[in-house]
mmCIF file of C-alpha atoms in Angstrom:
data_model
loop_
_atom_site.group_PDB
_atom_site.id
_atom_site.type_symbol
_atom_site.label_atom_id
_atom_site.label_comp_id
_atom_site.label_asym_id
_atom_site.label_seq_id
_atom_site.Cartn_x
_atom_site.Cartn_y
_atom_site.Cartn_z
ATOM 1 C CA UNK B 1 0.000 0.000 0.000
ATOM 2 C CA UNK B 2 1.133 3.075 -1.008
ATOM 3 C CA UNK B 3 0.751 6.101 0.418
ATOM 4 C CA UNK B 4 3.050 8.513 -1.363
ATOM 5 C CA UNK B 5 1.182 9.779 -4.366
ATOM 6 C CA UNK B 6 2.299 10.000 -7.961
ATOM 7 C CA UNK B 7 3.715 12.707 -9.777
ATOM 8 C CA UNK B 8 2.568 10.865 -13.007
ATOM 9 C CA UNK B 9 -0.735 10.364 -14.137
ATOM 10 C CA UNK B 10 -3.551 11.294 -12.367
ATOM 11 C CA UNK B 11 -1.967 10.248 -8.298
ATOM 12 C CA UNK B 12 -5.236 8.201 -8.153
ATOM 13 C CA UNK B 13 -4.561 4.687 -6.329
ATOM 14 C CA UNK B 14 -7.211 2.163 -7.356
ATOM 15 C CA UNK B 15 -5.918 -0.635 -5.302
ATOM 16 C CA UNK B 16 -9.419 -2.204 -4.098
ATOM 17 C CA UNK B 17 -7.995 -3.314 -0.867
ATOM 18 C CA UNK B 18 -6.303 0.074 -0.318
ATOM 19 C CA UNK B 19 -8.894 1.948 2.201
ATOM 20 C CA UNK B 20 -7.283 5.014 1.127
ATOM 21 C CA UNK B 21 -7.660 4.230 -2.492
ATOM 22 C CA UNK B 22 -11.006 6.441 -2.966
ATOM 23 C CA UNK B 23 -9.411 9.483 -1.001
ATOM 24 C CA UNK B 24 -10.513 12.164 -2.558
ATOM 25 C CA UNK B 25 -7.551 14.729 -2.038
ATOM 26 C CA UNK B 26 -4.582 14.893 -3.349
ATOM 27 C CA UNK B 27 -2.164 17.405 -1.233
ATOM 28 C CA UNK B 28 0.214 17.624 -4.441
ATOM 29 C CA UNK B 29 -2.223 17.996 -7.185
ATOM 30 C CA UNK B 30 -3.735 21.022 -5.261
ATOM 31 C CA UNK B 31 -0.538 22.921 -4.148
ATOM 32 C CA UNK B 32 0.942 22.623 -7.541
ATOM 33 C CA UNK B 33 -2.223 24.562 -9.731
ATOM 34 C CA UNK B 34 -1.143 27.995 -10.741
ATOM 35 C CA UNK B 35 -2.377 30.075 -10.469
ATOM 36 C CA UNK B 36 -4.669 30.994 -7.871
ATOM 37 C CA UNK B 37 -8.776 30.926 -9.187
ATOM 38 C CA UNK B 38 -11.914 30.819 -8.020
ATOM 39 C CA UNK B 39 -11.698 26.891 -8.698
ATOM 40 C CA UNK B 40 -9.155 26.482 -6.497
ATOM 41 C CA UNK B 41 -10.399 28.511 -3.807
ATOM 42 C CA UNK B 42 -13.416 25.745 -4.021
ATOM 43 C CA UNK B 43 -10.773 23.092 -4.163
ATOM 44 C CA UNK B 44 -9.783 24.977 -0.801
ATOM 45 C CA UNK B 45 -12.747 23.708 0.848
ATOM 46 C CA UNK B 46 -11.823 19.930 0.226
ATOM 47 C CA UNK B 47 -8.707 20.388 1.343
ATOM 48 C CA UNK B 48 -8.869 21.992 4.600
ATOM 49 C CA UNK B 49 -11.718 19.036 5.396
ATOM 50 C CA UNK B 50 -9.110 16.979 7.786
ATOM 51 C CA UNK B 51 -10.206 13.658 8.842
ATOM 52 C CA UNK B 52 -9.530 11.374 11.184
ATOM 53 C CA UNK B 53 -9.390 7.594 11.179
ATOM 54 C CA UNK B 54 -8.881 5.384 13.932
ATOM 55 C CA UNK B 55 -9.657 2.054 14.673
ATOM 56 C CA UNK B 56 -10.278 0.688 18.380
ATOM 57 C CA UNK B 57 -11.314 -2.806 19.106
ATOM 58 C CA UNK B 58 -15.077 -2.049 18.933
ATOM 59 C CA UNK B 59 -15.672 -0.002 16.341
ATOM 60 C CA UNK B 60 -13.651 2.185 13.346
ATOM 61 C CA UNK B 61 -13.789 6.156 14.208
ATOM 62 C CA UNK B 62 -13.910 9.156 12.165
ATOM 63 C CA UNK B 63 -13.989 12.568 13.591
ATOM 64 C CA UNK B 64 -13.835 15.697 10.866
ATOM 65 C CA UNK B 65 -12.983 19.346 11.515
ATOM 66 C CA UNK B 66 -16.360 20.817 10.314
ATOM 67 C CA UNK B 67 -16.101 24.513 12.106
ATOM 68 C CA UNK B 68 -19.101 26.537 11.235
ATOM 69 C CA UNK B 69 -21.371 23.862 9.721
ATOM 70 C CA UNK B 70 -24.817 22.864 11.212
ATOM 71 C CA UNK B 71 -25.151 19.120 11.399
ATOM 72 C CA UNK B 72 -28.536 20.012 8.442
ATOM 73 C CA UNK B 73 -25.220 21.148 6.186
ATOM 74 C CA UNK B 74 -23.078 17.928 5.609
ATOM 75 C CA UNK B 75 -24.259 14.197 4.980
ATOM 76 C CA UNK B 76 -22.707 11.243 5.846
ATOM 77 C CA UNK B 77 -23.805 8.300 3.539
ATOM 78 C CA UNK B 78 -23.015 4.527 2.958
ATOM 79 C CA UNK B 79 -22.117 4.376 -1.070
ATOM 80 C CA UNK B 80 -21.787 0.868 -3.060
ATOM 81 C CA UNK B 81 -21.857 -1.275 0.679
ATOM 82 C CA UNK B 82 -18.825 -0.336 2.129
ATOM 83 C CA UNK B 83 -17.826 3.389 1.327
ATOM 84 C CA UNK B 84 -18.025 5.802 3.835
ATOM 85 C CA UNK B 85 -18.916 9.197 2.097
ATOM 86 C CA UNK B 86 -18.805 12.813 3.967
ATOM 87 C CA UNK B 87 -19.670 15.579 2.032
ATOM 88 C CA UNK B 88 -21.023 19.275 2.609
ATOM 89 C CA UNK B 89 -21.252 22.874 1.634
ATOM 90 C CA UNK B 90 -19.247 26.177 3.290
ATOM 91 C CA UNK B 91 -21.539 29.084 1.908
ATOM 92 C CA UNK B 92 -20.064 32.737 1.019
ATOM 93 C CA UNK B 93 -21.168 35.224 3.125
ATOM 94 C CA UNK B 94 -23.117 37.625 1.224
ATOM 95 C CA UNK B 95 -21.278 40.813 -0.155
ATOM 96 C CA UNK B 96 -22.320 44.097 0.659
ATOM 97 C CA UNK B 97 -21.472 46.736 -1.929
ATOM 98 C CA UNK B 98 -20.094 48.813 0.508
ATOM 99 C CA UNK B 99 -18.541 46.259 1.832
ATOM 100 C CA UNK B 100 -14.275 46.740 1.831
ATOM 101 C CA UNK B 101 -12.496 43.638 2.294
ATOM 102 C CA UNK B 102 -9.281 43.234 3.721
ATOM 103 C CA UNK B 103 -8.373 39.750 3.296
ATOM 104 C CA UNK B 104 -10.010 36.691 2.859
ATOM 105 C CA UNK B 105 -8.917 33.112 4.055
ATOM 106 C CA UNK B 106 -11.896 30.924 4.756
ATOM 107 C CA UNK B 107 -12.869 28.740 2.911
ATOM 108 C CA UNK B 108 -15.900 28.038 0.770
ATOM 109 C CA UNK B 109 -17.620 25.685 -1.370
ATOM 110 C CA UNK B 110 -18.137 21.434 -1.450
ATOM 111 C CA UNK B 111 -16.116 19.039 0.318
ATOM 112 C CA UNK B 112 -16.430 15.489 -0.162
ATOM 113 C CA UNK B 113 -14.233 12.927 1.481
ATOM 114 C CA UNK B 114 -14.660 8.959 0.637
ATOM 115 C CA UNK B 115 -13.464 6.077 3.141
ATOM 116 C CA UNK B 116 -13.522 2.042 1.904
ATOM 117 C CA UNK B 117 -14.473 0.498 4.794
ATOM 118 C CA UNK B 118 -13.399 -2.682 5.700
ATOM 119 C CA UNK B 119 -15.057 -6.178 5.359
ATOM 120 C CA UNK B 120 -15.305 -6.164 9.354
ATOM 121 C CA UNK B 121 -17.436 -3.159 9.360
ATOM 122 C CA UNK B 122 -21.128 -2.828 10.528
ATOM 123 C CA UNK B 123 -22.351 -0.732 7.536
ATOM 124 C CA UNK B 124 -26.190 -0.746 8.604
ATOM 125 C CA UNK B 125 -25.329 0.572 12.265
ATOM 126 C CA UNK B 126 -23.241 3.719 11.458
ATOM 127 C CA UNK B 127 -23.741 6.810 13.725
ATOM 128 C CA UNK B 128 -23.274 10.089 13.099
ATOM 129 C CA UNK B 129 -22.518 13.005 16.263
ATOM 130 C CA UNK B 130 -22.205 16.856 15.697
ATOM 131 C CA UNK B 131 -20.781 19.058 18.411
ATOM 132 C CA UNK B 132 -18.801 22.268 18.485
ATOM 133 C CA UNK B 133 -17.646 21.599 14.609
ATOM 134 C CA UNK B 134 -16.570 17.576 14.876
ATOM 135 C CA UNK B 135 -18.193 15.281 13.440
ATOM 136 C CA UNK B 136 -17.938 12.367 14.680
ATOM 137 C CA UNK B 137 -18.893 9.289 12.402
ATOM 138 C CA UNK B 138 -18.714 5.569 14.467
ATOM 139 C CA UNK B 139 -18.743 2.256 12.716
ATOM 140 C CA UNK B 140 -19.108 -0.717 14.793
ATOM 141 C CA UNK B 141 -16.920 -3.532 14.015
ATOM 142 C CA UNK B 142 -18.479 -7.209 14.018
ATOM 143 C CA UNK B 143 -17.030 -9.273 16.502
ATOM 144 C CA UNK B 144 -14.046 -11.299 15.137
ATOM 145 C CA UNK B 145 -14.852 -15.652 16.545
ATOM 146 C CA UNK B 146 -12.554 -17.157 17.528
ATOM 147 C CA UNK B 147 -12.058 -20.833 15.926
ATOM 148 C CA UNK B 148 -13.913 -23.548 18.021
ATOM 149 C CA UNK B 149 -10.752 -25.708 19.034
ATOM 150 C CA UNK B 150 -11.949 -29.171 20.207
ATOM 151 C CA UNK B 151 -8.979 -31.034 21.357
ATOM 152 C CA UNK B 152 -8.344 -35.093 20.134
ATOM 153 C CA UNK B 153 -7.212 -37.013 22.426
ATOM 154 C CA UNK B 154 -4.472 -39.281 21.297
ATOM 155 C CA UNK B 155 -4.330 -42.913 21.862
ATOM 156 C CA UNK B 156 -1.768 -45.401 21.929
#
């Protein structure tokens, strides 16, 4: 599994047992475009969307820095069985014309993150938490049995 991206081609992985594989982002695509556009200002958005994966023993854990959003502006959805998918919408604040400007870093625009999610996971129990701008998306994990050992005794 790779997780250094290419320079050539597209940087894409398609490895189907890669869970990083349908990552949306690309760190170098984005800070190579020149030169700055409206595009990549929505591009921005993605970007800055940081996620967190981790994986305890009961259940597979992703928090995202969401600050501003209301829970009624992002979705969190199940895609093709076992693909996580968190996506939303940072809205410009409206312009007044007498508005001046002085500089203007947030973000806006979609973000859409994608997660393969592994066989282990309990895709029809997913739950979804919003407070103070982290979202917090748990996946319960089935329980892994353990191989009934029945012990032969040995004659002779």
């Amino acid at each position: 599994m790779s997780l250094i991206p290419s320079f050539f081609g597209t940087g894409r992985r398609t490895n189907v047992f890669d869970p990083f594989s349908l990552d949306v982002w690309d760190p170098f695509e984005t800070a190579l475009s020149f030169p700055r556009s409206e595009v990549s200002s929505e591009t921005a958005a993605i970007a800055n969307t940081r996620i967190d994966w981790k994986e305890t023993p009961e259940a597979h854990v992703f928090k995202a820095d969401l600050p501003g959003l209301k829970k009624e502006e992002v979705k969190v959805e199940i895609e093709e069985g076992r693909v996580l998918q968190i996506s939303g919408q940072r809205t410009k604040e409206k312009e007044d014309k007498n508005d001046k400007w002085h500089r203007v870093e947030r973000s806006s625009g979609s973000f859409l993150r994608r997660f393969r999610l592994p066989e282990n996971a309990k895709v029809n129990e997913v739950k979804a938490a919003m407070e103070n701008g982290v979202l917090t998306v748990t996946v319960p994990k089935e329980e892994v049995k353990k191989p009934d050992v029945k012990p032969v005794q040995i004659t002779g």
